[in-house]
Tab-separated table of C-alpha atoms in Angstrom:
chain	number	residue	atom	x	y	z
A	171	MET	CA	6.184	-165.342	20.201
A	172	LYS	CA	2.818	-164.564	21.814
A	173	LYS	CA	2.708	-161.238	19.938
A	174	ILE	CA	3.050	-163.141	16.650
A	175	LEU	CA	0.535	-165.912	17.419
A	176	LEU	CA	-2.297	-163.653	18.594
A	177	PRO	CA	-2.774	-161.798	15.269
A	178	VAL	CA	-2.519	-165.087	13.342
A	179	PHE	CA	-5.148	-166.642	15.589
A	180	LEU	CA	-7.474	-163.662	15.105
A	181	ILE	CA	-7.063	-163.862	11.329
A	182	ILE	CA	-7.984	-167.572	11.366
A	183	ILE	CA	-11.109	-166.834	13.424
A	184	ALA	CA	-12.109	-164.043	11.052
A	185	ILE	CA	-11.676	-166.254	7.987
A	186	SER	CA	-13.708	-169.012	9.612
A	187	PHE	CA	-16.467	-166.594	10.641
A	188	PHE	CA	-16.860	-164.954	7.253
A	189	GLY	CA	-16.506	-168.298	5.465
A	190	CYS	CA	-19.306	-169.790	7.553
A	191	LYS	CA	-21.396	-166.661	7.074
A	192	LYS	CA	-20.987	-166.922	3.289
A	193	TRP	CA	-21.886	-170.653	3.350
A	194	ASN	CA	-24.922	-169.938	5.492
A	195	THR	CA	-26.006	-167.155	3.145
A	196	GLU	CA	-25.773	-169.401	0.098
A	197	HIS	CA	-27.040	-172.517	1.876
A	198	SER	CA	-29.519	-171.131	4.396
A	199	ASN	CA	-31.755	-174.048	3.490
A	200	VAL	CA	-30.012	-176.914	1.758
A	201	TYR	CA	-33.352	-178.130	0.408
A	202	THR	CA	-34.146	-174.888	-1.422
A	203	TYR	CA	-30.600	-173.938	-2.351
A	204	MET	CA	-30.230	-173.537	-6.091
A	205	PRO	CA	-26.668	-173.987	-7.363
A	206	PRO	CA	-25.261	-171.230	-9.572
A	207	PRO	CA	-26.212	-171.831	-13.204
A	208	ALA	CA	-23.795	-173.896	-15.234
A	209	SER	CA	-23.380	-172.788	-18.842
A	210	PRO	CA	-26.274	-170.291	-19.051
A	211	ILE	CA	-28.209	-170.724	-22.285
A	212	SER	CA	-28.777	-167.613	-24.365
A	213	ASP	CA	-32.294	-166.615	-25.379
A	214	ALA	CA	-31.047	-164.335	-28.164
A	215	ALA	CA	-31.929	-166.729	-31.005
A	216	PRO	CA	-34.127	-169.810	-31.514
A	217	LEU	CA	-32.545	-173.015	-30.275
A	218	SER	CA	-31.791	-176.059	-32.399
A	219	GLY	CA	-29.368	-178.953	-32.456
A	220	ASN	CA	-27.369	-179.895	-29.350
A	221	ILE	CA	-28.011	-177.896	-26.176
A	222	LYS	CA	-26.803	-178.130	-22.591
A	223	GLY	CA	-26.604	-175.960	-19.520
A	224	THR	CA	-29.208	-173.819	-17.790
A	225	MET	CA	-32.246	-171.945	-19.008
A	226	LEU	CA	-32.400	-168.911	-16.735
A	227	SER	CA	-35.312	-167.726	-14.582
A	228	GLY	CA	-37.518	-165.104	-16.173
A	229	LYS	CA	-36.373	-165.740	-19.726
A	230	THR	CA	-38.327	-166.945	-22.745
A	231	TYR	CA	-36.723	-169.424	-25.134
A	232	ILE	CA	-37.806	-170.489	-28.611
A	233	LEU	CA	-37.291	-173.981	-29.998
A	234	GLY	CA	-36.701	-173.376	-33.680
A	235	ALA	CA	-36.201	-177.080	-34.408
A	236	ASP	CA	-35.571	-180.299	-32.523
A	237	VAL	CA	-33.020	-179.942	-29.726
A	238	TYR	CA	-30.863	-182.730	-28.302
A	239	VAL	CA	-29.356	-183.182	-24.837
A	240	LEU	CA	-26.386	-185.490	-25.419
A	241	PRO	CA	-25.614	-188.490	-23.183
A	242	THR	CA	-23.024	-186.677	-21.048
A	243	ASP	CA	-24.950	-183.393	-20.911
A	244	THR	CA	-27.642	-181.907	-18.674
A	245	LEU	CA	-30.399	-179.391	-19.361
A	246	ILE	CA	-31.714	-177.578	-16.272
A	247	ILE	CA	-34.668	-175.198	-16.512
A	248	GLN	CA	-34.800	-172.758	-13.601
A	249	PRO	CA	-38.124	-171.540	-12.123
A	250	GLY	CA	-40.166	-169.095	-14.165
A	251	VAL	CA	-38.978	-170.060	-17.649
A	252	THR	CA	-41.196	-170.123	-20.741
A	253	VAL	CA	-40.257	-172.313	-23.697
A	254	TYR	CA	-42.202	-171.861	-26.926
A	255	ALA	CA	-41.897	-174.644	-29.505
A	256	THR	CA	-42.150	-173.895	-33.216
A	257	ASN	CA	-41.923	-176.053	-36.352
A	258	GLN	CA	-43.181	-179.131	-34.447
A	259	ALA	CA	-39.940	-179.210	-32.475
A	260	GLY	CA	-39.196	-181.586	-29.633
A	261	ILE	CA	-36.720	-182.006	-26.793
A	262	ILE	CA	-34.790	-185.268	-27.230
A	263	VAL	CA	-32.984	-186.268	-24.046
A	264	GLU	CA	-30.056	-188.660	-24.193
A	265	GLY	CA	-28.561	-187.254	-20.978
A	266	THR	CA	-30.372	-185.529	-18.090
A	267	PHE	CA	-33.427	-183.232	-18.154
A	268	ILE	CA	-34.571	-181.244	-15.115
A	269	SER	CA	-37.384	-178.666	-15.105
A	270	LEU	CA	-37.489	-176.911	-11.728
A	271	GLY	CA	-40.638	-174.858	-11.753
A	272	THR	CA	-42.084	-173.844	-8.401
A	273	GLN	CA	-45.596	-173.136	-7.161
A	274	ALA	CA	-44.885	-169.404	-7.265
A	275	ASN	CA	-42.936	-169.556	-10.554
A	276	PRO	CA	-43.964	-172.515	-12.701
A	277	ASN	CA	-42.329	-173.317	-16.002
A	278	TRP	CA	-44.195	-173.415	-19.318
A	279	LEU	CA	-43.352	-175.745	-22.208
A	280	THR	CA	-45.959	-174.767	-24.750
A	281	VAL	CA	-46.677	-172.965	-28.025
A	282	GLN	CA	-47.367	-169.323	-28.679
A	283	GLY	CA	-50.635	-167.833	-29.858
A	284	ILE	CA	-52.997	-170.754	-29.230
A	285	ALA	CA	-55.785	-170.279	-26.713
A	286	LYS	CA	-57.289	-173.016	-24.592
A	287	ILE	CA	-60.953	-173.763	-25.224
A	288	SER	CA	-63.290	-174.423	-22.305
A	289	THR	CA	-66.483	-175.099	-24.229
A	290	PRO	CA	-68.600	-178.123	-23.255
A	291	GLY	CA	-69.070	-180.693	-25.986
A	292	ILE	CA	-66.653	-179.237	-28.538
A	293	ALA	CA	-65.567	-181.810	-31.117
A	294	PRO	CA	-61.899	-182.854	-30.803
A	295	ALA	CA	-61.339	-181.949	-34.461
A	296	SER	CA	-62.189	-178.328	-33.601
A	297	ASP	CA	-60.065	-178.169	-30.464
A	298	PRO	CA	-56.373	-177.171	-30.832
A	299	ALA	CA	-55.580	-179.205	-27.711
A	300	TYR	CA	-55.566	-182.256	-29.982
A	301	ALA	CA	-53.632	-180.776	-32.917
A	302	GLY	CA	-50.168	-182.031	-31.909
A	303	THR	CA	-48.332	-178.743	-32.331
A	304	TRP	CA	-44.956	-179.936	-30.997
A	305	LYS	CA	-43.445	-183.288	-30.070
A	306	GLY	CA	-42.805	-183.044	-26.332
A	307	ILE	CA	-39.970	-184.377	-24.145
A	308	LEU	CA	-38.576	-187.643	-25.467
A	309	ALA	CA	-35.955	-189.647	-23.590
A	310	THR	CA	-33.754	-192.214	-25.262
A	311	ALA	CA	-32.651	-195.401	-23.512
A	312	SER	CA	-29.471	-193.637	-22.348
A	313	CYS	CA	-31.363	-191.023	-20.318
A	314	LYS	CA	-30.966	-191.881	-16.632
A	315	LEU	CA	-32.853	-188.975	-15.048
A	316	MET	CA	-35.849	-186.881	-16.051
A	317	VAL	CA	-37.369	-184.529	-13.472
A	318	ILE	CA	-40.439	-182.374	-14.195
A	319	LYS	CA	-41.659	-180.147	-11.328
A	320	TRP	CA	-44.356	-177.466	-11.353
A	321	THR	CA	-44.273	-177.372	-15.154
A	322	HIS	CA	-47.024	-176.810	-17.714
A	323	VAL	CA	-46.663	-179.136	-20.721
A	324	GLU	CA	-49.178	-178.175	-23.405
A	325	PHE	CA	-50.342	-178.878	-26.983
A	326	THR	CA	-47.999	-181.824	-27.550
A	327	GLY	CA	-48.236	-184.914	-29.731
A	328	ALA	CA	-46.639	-184.162	-33.108
A	329	ALA	CA	-45.396	-187.267	-34.918
A	330	TYR	CA	-41.689	-187.902	-34.359
A	331	GLY	CA	-40.653	-188.239	-37.988
A	332	PRO	CA	-37.765	-190.458	-39.154
A	333	THR	CA	-34.831	-188.567	-37.589
A	334	VAL	CA	-36.213	-188.305	-34.060
A	335	ALA	CA	-37.721	-191.776	-34.308
A	336	ALA	CA	-34.267	-193.205	-35.040
A	337	ALA	CA	-32.813	-191.345	-32.057
A	338	VAL	CA	-35.392	-192.690	-29.590
A	339	GLY	CA	-35.747	-196.133	-31.175
A	340	LEU	CA	-39.406	-195.862	-32.136
A	341	THR	CA	-41.463	-195.396	-35.301
A	342	ALA	CA	-41.802	-192.182	-37.264
A	343	THR	CA	-45.545	-192.058	-36.612
A	344	ASN	CA	-45.186	-192.400	-32.852
A	345	ASN	CA	-46.659	-189.393	-31.063
A	346	TYR	CA	-46.443	-189.998	-27.310
A	347	SER	CA	-45.778	-186.666	-25.618
A	348	VAL	CA	-43.341	-187.614	-22.845
A	349	ILE	CA	-41.425	-190.890	-22.950
A	350	PHE	CA	-38.882	-192.571	-20.696
A	351	GLN	CA	-37.226	-195.924	-21.353
A	352	ASN	CA	-34.443	-196.849	-18.933
A	353	TYR	CA	-35.274	-199.370	-16.202
A	354	ASN	CA	-32.161	-198.307	-14.281
A	355	GLY	CA	-33.133	-194.641	-14.551
A	356	CYS	CA	-35.569	-192.402	-12.667
A	357	PHE	CA	-38.567	-190.493	-13.986
A	358	ILE	CA	-40.095	-187.960	-11.603
A	359	MET	CA	-43.105	-185.810	-12.473
A	360	GLU	CA	-44.770	-183.875	-9.691
A	361	ASP	CA	-47.113	-180.900	-9.240
A	362	SER	CA	-47.279	-180.352	-13.014
A	363	TRP	CA	-50.015	-179.767	-15.575
A	364	PHE	CA	-50.567	-181.622	-18.829
A	365	TYR	CA	-52.983	-180.111	-21.348
A	366	GLY	CA	-53.737	-181.620	-24.743
A	367	SER	CA	-52.156	-184.497	-26.654
A	368	THR	CA	-52.767	-186.720	-29.652
A	369	ASN	CA	-52.048	-189.983	-27.805
A	370	ASP	CA	-50.492	-190.964	-24.469
A	371	CYS	CA	-49.343	-188.025	-22.367
A	372	VAL	CA	-46.701	-189.955	-20.422
A	373	HIS	CA	-45.485	-193.318	-21.716
A	374	ILE	CA	-42.935	-195.184	-19.593
A	375	TYR	CA	-41.391	-198.098	-21.460
A	376	SER	CA	-39.435	-198.970	-18.302
A	377	GLY	CA	-38.027	-197.101	-15.342
A	378	LYS	CA	-38.243	-196.171	-11.691
A	379	ILE	CA	-41.037	-193.642	-11.332
A	380	ASP	CA	-42.705	-191.191	-9.001
A	381	ILE	CA	-45.713	-189.435	-10.554
A	382	MET	CA	-47.549	-187.338	-7.958
A	383	ARG	CA	-49.942	-184.419	-7.597
A	384	ASN	CA	-50.295	-183.671	-11.333
A	385	THR	CA	-53.298	-182.540	-13.386
A	386	PHE	CA	-54.159	-183.973	-16.809
A	387	GLU	CA	-56.705	-182.484	-19.241
A	388	LYS	CA	-57.709	-183.472	-22.773
A	389	ALA	CA	-55.489	-186.490	-23.350
A	390	GLY	CA	-56.078	-187.824	-26.854
A	391	PRO	CA	-58.885	-187.271	-29.384
A	392	SER	CA	-59.704	-190.963	-29.971
A	393	ASP	CA	-57.059	-192.903	-28.057
A	394	GLY	CA	-54.482	-192.091	-25.459
A	395	ASP	CA	-53.825	-192.737	-21.792
A	396	CYS	CA	-52.619	-190.052	-19.444
A	397	ILE	CA	-50.034	-192.347	-17.881
A	398	ASN	CA	-49.185	-195.635	-19.581
A	399	VAL	CA	-46.403	-197.810	-18.180
A	400	ALA	CA	-45.001	-201.032	-19.604
A	401	GLY	CA	-42.628	-203.850	-18.621
A	402	GLY	CA	-39.882	-203.075	-16.132
A	403	THR	CA	-41.571	-200.071	-14.514
A	404	VAL	CA	-41.778	-199.758	-10.722
A	405	GLY	CA	-42.912	-196.956	-8.434
A	406	THR	CA	-45.844	-194.868	-7.268
A	407	MET	CA	-48.650	-192.823	-8.837
A	408	ALA	CA	-50.712	-190.738	-6.435
A	409	TYR	CA	-52.829	-187.581	-6.049
A	410	ASN	CA	-53.240	-187.077	-9.779
A	411	MET	CA	-56.293	-185.357	-11.277
A	412	PHE	CA	-57.615	-186.595	-14.642
A	413	ILE	CA	-60.449	-185.129	-16.683
A	414	GLY	CA	-61.649	-185.857	-20.208
A	415	THR	CA	-59.154	-188.615	-20.971
A	416	ALA	CA	-59.719	-190.463	-24.242
A	417	SER	CA	-58.813	-193.790	-22.678
A	418	ASN	CA	-57.346	-194.624	-19.244
A	419	GLY	CA	-56.026	-192.254	-16.642
A	420	GLN	CA	-53.475	-194.761	-15.326
A	421	ARG	CA	-52.655	-197.922	-17.276
A	422	VAL	CA	-50.166	-200.562	-16.148
A	423	ALA	CA	-48.810	-203.667	-17.898
A	424	ASN	CA	-45.741	-205.888	-17.808
A	425	LYS	CA	-45.570	-206.246	-21.595
A	426	ASN	CA	-42.388	-205.862	-23.638
A	427	ILE	CA	-40.231	-206.147	-20.547
A	428	PRO	CA	-36.521	-205.487	-21.256
A	429	VAL	CA	-34.003	-208.212	-20.467
A	430	GLY	CA	-32.882	-207.830	-16.864
A	431	ALA	CA	-35.699	-205.481	-15.887
A	432	PRO	CA	-37.977	-206.168	-12.894
A	433	GLN	CA	-41.640	-207.091	-13.105
A	434	THR	CA	-43.871	-204.045	-13.398
A	435	ASN	CA	-45.059	-203.094	-9.901
A	436	ILE	CA	-47.077	-199.909	-9.401
A	437	VAL	CA	-48.681	-198.589	-6.228
A	438	MET	CA	-51.582	-196.226	-6.933
A	439	TYR	CA	-53.622	-194.230	-4.457
A	440	ASN	CA	-55.710	-191.081	-4.025
A	441	SER	CA	-56.341	-190.008	-7.600
A	442	THR	CA	-59.502	-188.502	-9.122
A	443	PHE	CA	-60.853	-189.469	-12.560
A	444	VAL	CA	-63.685	-187.505	-14.211
A	445	ASN	CA	-65.386	-188.083	-17.587
A	446	GLY	CA	-62.788	-190.503	-18.893
A	447	GLY	CA	-62.902	-193.151	-21.607
A	448	PHE	CA	-65.635	-191.864	-23.893
A	449	LEU	CA	-63.383	-190.901	-26.807
A	450	GLN	CA	-61.701	-194.331	-26.896
A	451	ILE	CA	-62.953	-196.181	-29.972
A	452	GLN	CA	-62.071	-199.678	-28.695
A	453	VAL	CA	-64.771	-201.515	-26.750
A	454	GLY	CA	-63.806	-202.393	-23.184
A	455	HIS	CA	-61.001	-199.857	-22.938
A	456	GLY	CA	-60.804	-196.546	-21.198
A	457	GLY	CA	-61.916	-194.651	-18.167
A	458	SER	CA	-59.860	-194.769	-15.027
A	459	VAL	CA	-57.419	-197.460	-13.833
A	460	SER	CA	-56.366	-200.507	-15.852
A	461	PHE	CA	-54.049	-203.288	-14.643
A	462	GLU	CA	-53.037	-205.659	-17.447
A	463	GLN	CA	-50.672	-208.386	-18.673
A	464	GLY	CA	-48.570	-209.627	-15.780
A	465	ALA	CA	-48.356	-206.388	-13.797
A	466	LYS	CA	-48.622	-206.366	-10.023
A	467	GLY	CA	-49.290	-203.614	-7.528
A	468	MET	CA	-52.252	-201.994	-5.814
A	469	TYR	CA	-54.844	-199.243	-6.163
A	470	TYR	CA	-56.619	-197.655	-3.193
A	471	ASN	CA	-58.476	-194.482	-2.204
A	472	ASN	CA	-59.404	-193.366	-5.721
A	473	ALA	CA	-62.499	-191.493	-6.906
A	474	VAL	CA	-64.066	-192.145	-10.320
A	475	VAL	CA	-66.903	-189.937	-11.581
A	476	ASN	CA	-68.787	-190.538	-14.837
A	477	CYS	CA	-66.101	-192.641	-16.499
A	478	LYS	CA	-67.043	-195.079	-19.271
A	479	TYR	CA	-65.481	-198.016	-17.434
A	480	GLY	CA	-64.600	-198.443	-13.794
A	481	TYR	CA	-61.460	-199.965	-12.309
A	482	ARG	CA	-60.335	-202.580	-14.804
A	483	VAL	CA	-58.443	-205.804	-14.121
A	484	GLY	CA	-57.669	-207.145	-17.569
A	485	VAL	CA	-57.904	-210.507	-19.300
A	486	ASN	CA	-56.035	-212.270	-22.115
A	487	PRO	CA	-53.452	-211.938	-20.659
A	488	THR	CA	-54.331	-211.134	-17.078
A	489	PRO	CA	-52.278	-209.090	-14.629
A	490	ASP	CA	-50.560	-210.801	-11.702
A	491	THR	CA	-53.809	-211.074	-9.737
A	492	ALA	CA	-52.141	-212.988	-6.901
A	493	ASN	CA	-50.109	-209.858	-6.222
A	494	LEU	CA	-52.701	-207.211	-7.025
A	495	LYS	CA	-54.526	-205.576	-4.110
A	496	TYR	CA	-57.202	-202.902	-4.088
A	497	GLY	CA	-60.023	-201.385	-2.082
A	498	ASN	CA	-61.511	-198.170	-0.658
A	499	ASN	CA	-62.409	-196.969	-4.153
A	500	TYR	CA	-65.383	-194.744	-5.016
A	501	GLN	CA	-67.524	-194.466	-8.154
A	502	TYR	CA	-70.369	-192.214	-9.273
A	503	ALA	CA	-72.589	-192.469	-12.361
A	504	ASP	CA	-75.037	-190.061	-13.934
A	505	SER	CA	-76.278	-192.751	-16.324
A	506	LEU	CA	-77.187	-196.424	-16.218
A	507	SER	CA	-74.620	-197.267	-18.895
A	508	VAL	CA	-71.853	-195.990	-16.609
A	509	ALA	CA	-73.213	-197.677	-13.475
A	510	ASN	CA	-73.416	-200.956	-15.391
A	511	GLN	CA	-69.631	-200.801	-15.875
A	512	PHE	CA	-68.493	-199.968	-12.342
A	513	TYR	CA	-67.097	-203.505	-12.460
A	514	PRO	CA	-66.402	-203.795	-16.196
A	515	VAL	CA	-68.267	-206.621	-17.884
A	516	GLY	CA	-65.938	-209.320	-19.179
A	517	TYR	CA	-63.081	-208.398	-16.850
A	518	LEU	CA	-61.821	-209.468	-13.433
A	519	ALA	CA	-62.206	-206.583	-10.963
A	520	LYS	CA	-63.398	-208.078	-7.676
A	521	PRO	CA	-65.906	-206.053	-5.627
A	522	GLN	CA	-64.515	-205.034	-2.246
A	523	PRO	CA	-66.542	-204.402	0.927
A	524	THR	CA	-64.789	-201.037	1.302
A	525	ASP	CA	-65.915	-199.811	-2.129
A	526	ILE	CA	-68.436	-196.962	-2.457
A	527	PRO	CA	-71.228	-197.568	-3.286
A	528	ALA	CA	-71.318	-200.804	-1.310
A	529	PRO	CA	-71.444	-203.689	-3.825
A	530	THR	CA	-74.190	-205.407	-1.821
A	531	THR	CA	-76.581	-202.533	-2.595
A	532	TYR	CA	-76.761	-203.339	-6.303
A	533	LEU	CA	-74.901	-206.530	-7.242
A	534	PRO	CA	-76.872	-209.805	-7.155
A	535	ALA	CA	-76.064	-212.259	-4.381
A	536	ASN	CA	-74.763	-214.766	-6.951
A	537	TYR	CA	-72.625	-212.209	-8.828
A	538	THR	CA	-69.599	-213.666	-10.625
A	539	LEU	CA	-66.587	-211.686	-11.797
A	540	GLY	CA	-67.119	-210.065	-15.177
A	541	ALA	CA	-70.845	-210.798	-15.319
A	542	ALA	CA	-73.403	-208.216	-16.433
A	543	TYR	CA	-75.596	-206.694	-13.721
A	544	ASN	CA	-78.169	-203.938	-13.257
A	545	GLY	CA	-76.645	-200.780	-11.785
A	546	ALA	CA	-79.931	-198.832	-11.648
A	547	PRO	CA	-80.009	-198.602	-7.810
A	548	VAL	CA	-76.811	-196.522	-7.744
A	549	VAL	CA	-77.425	-194.123	-10.645
A	550	GLN	CA	-76.994	-190.537	-9.384
A	551	GLN	CA	-76.443	-191.769	-5.825
A	552	ASN	CA	-73.625	-190.763	-3.443
A	553	ASP	CA	-72.859	-187.383	-4.981
A	554	PRO	CA	-69.166	-186.694	-4.207
A	555	LEU	CA	-70.048	-183.063	-3.394
A	556	PHE	CA	-67.233	-181.335	-5.193
A	557	VAL	CA	-66.916	-177.643	-4.331
A	558	ASN	CA	-67.854	-176.543	-7.841
A	559	TYR	CA	-68.883	-179.283	-10.215
A	560	PRO	CA	-72.623	-179.858	-10.042
A	561	LEU	CA	-73.874	-183.402	-10.516
A	562	PRO	CA	-75.762	-184.761	-12.314
A	563	VAL	CA	-74.390	-182.995	-15.393
A	564	THR	CA	-77.279	-181.062	-16.981
A	565	GLY	CA	-77.943	-178.783	-19.930
A	566	GLU	CA	-77.826	-181.549	-22.552
A	567	ILE	CA	-74.056	-181.838	-22.134
A	568	PRO	CA	-72.857	-185.364	-22.940
A	569	LEU	CA	-70.840	-187.182	-20.288
A	570	ASP	CA	-67.702	-186.770	-22.371
A	571	GLY	CA	-68.422	-183.086	-22.997
A	572	ILE	CA	-66.374	-181.609	-20.167
A	573	ARG	CA	-62.696	-182.434	-20.647
A	574	TYR	CA	-61.143	-179.438	-18.913
A	575	ILE	CA	-60.785	-178.014	-15.398
A	576	GLY	CA	-61.660	-174.422	-16.305
A	577	ASN	CA	-63.437	-172.788	-13.367
A	578	PHE	CA	-64.517	-176.088	-11.823
A	579	ASN	CA	-63.240	-177.046	-8.391
A	580	PHE	CA	-62.883	-180.712	-7.482
A	581	HIS	CA	-61.991	-180.187	-3.836
A	582	LEU	CA	-64.455	-181.748	-1.389
A	583	GLN	CA	-67.228	-180.046	0.521
A	584	VAL	CA	-67.317	-180.834	4.231
A	585	GLN	CA	-70.372	-183.095	3.739
A	586	SER	CA	-68.733	-185.221	1.032
A	587	PRO	CA	-69.099	-188.996	1.405
A	588	LEU	CA	-65.440	-189.303	0.315
A	589	ILE	CA	-64.123	-187.793	3.545
A	590	GLY	CA	-62.548	-190.200	6.000
A	591	LYS	CA	-62.993	-193.272	3.812
A	592	GLY	CA	-59.341	-193.751	2.814
A	593	ASN	CA	-56.958	-196.543	3.776
A	594	THR	CA	-53.851	-194.921	5.276
A	595	SER	CA	-52.076	-198.172	6.135
A	596	ILE	CA	-50.782	-198.854	2.632
A	597	GLN	CA	-47.256	-197.774	1.748
A	598	PRO	CA	-45.932	-195.962	-1.335
A	599	LEU	CA	-43.298	-197.781	-3.356
A	600	VAL	CA	-40.341	-195.389	-3.115
A	601	VAL	CA	-37.671	-196.188	-5.713
A	602	VAL	CA	-36.408	-192.696	-6.609
A	603	PRO	CA	-34.142	-190.339	-4.634
A	604	ILE	CA	-35.724	-187.713	-2.385
A	605	ASP	CA	-34.151	-184.428	-3.400
A	606	LYS	CA	-35.436	-180.923	-4.121
A	607	VAL	CA	-33.529	-180.841	-7.414
A	608	TYR	CA	-32.429	-184.295	-8.514
A	609	GLY	CA	-35.312	-186.366	-7.154
A	610	ALA	CA	-38.797	-186.284	-5.702
A	611	THR	CA	-39.523	-183.265	-3.526
A	612	GLU	CA	-41.966	-185.184	-1.368
A	613	ILE	CA	-43.574	-188.614	-1.339
A	614	THR	CA	-47.035	-187.750	-0.051
A	615	PRO	CA	-48.391	-190.722	1.916
A	616	PRO	CA	-51.913	-192.125	1.388
A	617	GLY	CA	-54.678	-189.785	2.514
A	618	LYS	CA	-57.679	-190.359	4.720
A	619	ASP	CA	-60.050	-188.885	2.115
A	620	LEU	CA	-60.771	-190.462	-1.258
A	621	GLY	CA	-59.474	-188.760	-4.378
A	622	CYS	CA	-56.605	-186.363	-4.986
A	623	TYR	CA	-57.778	-183.443	-2.832
A	624	GLN	CA	-57.605	-183.792	0.942
A	625	VAL	CA	-59.664	-181.634	3.287
A	626	ASP	CA	-56.552	-180.989	5.391
A	627	GLY	CA	-54.914	-179.272	2.396
A	628	THR	CA	-52.495	-182.047	1.486
A	629	GLY	CA	-52.481	-183.963	-1.791
A	630	ASN	CA	-52.866	-182.245	-5.165
A	631	GLN	CA	-52.014	-178.552	-4.817
A	632	HIS	CA	-53.682	-177.249	-7.982
């Protein structure tokens, strides 16, 4: 009996050993493990119609026409994929969309043969960034999960047209580049780049969101917010870099709230806004942060440089000011017209003692909210000392003339007045799963330095 049991026992041990070894090989780090591709998508011909499965690393795919991810389907884009859109195509997502670029191998959703222009002062009509060459990534109300990581999204903003408009429940002339509209679903966008649009880059009609560590350039030729969220949206925006935005970098409202959805509640911190708001044709709109119409939340630790309007707390209708908190925010102005709108005239932003420059250095003792004032004492004061972005802007370049990152570097020099001025006691509003594939990779907490770049290397990684 013992002679029979011993070989059986040894076989069981061997199976267990090699089974564990195989699991360890495939799952050496459960947070970086990439499951084998399901239904690999061929790159042999342009894509159109219904698609599902996995776009494979290292391949280039062509969108020949609009593509649809059906309600029960998933599209996963592995690291290092390039997708070229033609014929003003778009990706319409009824199911699940996941783009898993990495820092070493980002994904590209773009068009072929169009070069970026980094020329100061170029008119939007002459810049292909604003041409709307393809539609973008458009979720219907049935989409429950959209994840965009380390992904370049470029040259978007083509009008939807009647067929796509019917699918997403919007108008044919709508041209928002990325949309999400399910208050029970999750929208995650992190460590990605957005370049060029004809209107809003990201428009959230409702949903649970996490939008962190992204870079936005050239959003809209005459209107357009980088991130615009409406009724029933909750979550966090942090460590985003905005430059040359037509209107607002981050705009929040509780309007058009779906039945059963929660009040809009957004926590914002540690973002940087440069040269925003000057292309917006409406008076009183555009620049940096705007809280409006019944929304609650907070905004802390931000840096605003040469934006047409400062941090805006709206009127008619107002946000939920009883549940809106803010402070530790910085502003810089090259011109008097900008300094005179640090606290936008006609609106309700309340000066905070932690703001930079200190409100007492230029606001009158009897200042009332929304009143005009003389910002002359703070013009060209408190230079943020970016690594490579000289201020004041010279060479007859208008304040709205630089709408791109190019070779500029908005990290902080060691002498910057933004260092150590952040409020680290506030908490992000975490409403999405934490997962390397199906959720947020990391919820970066508030930083001790103002703006999106931290001197300890955390924050925005671009």
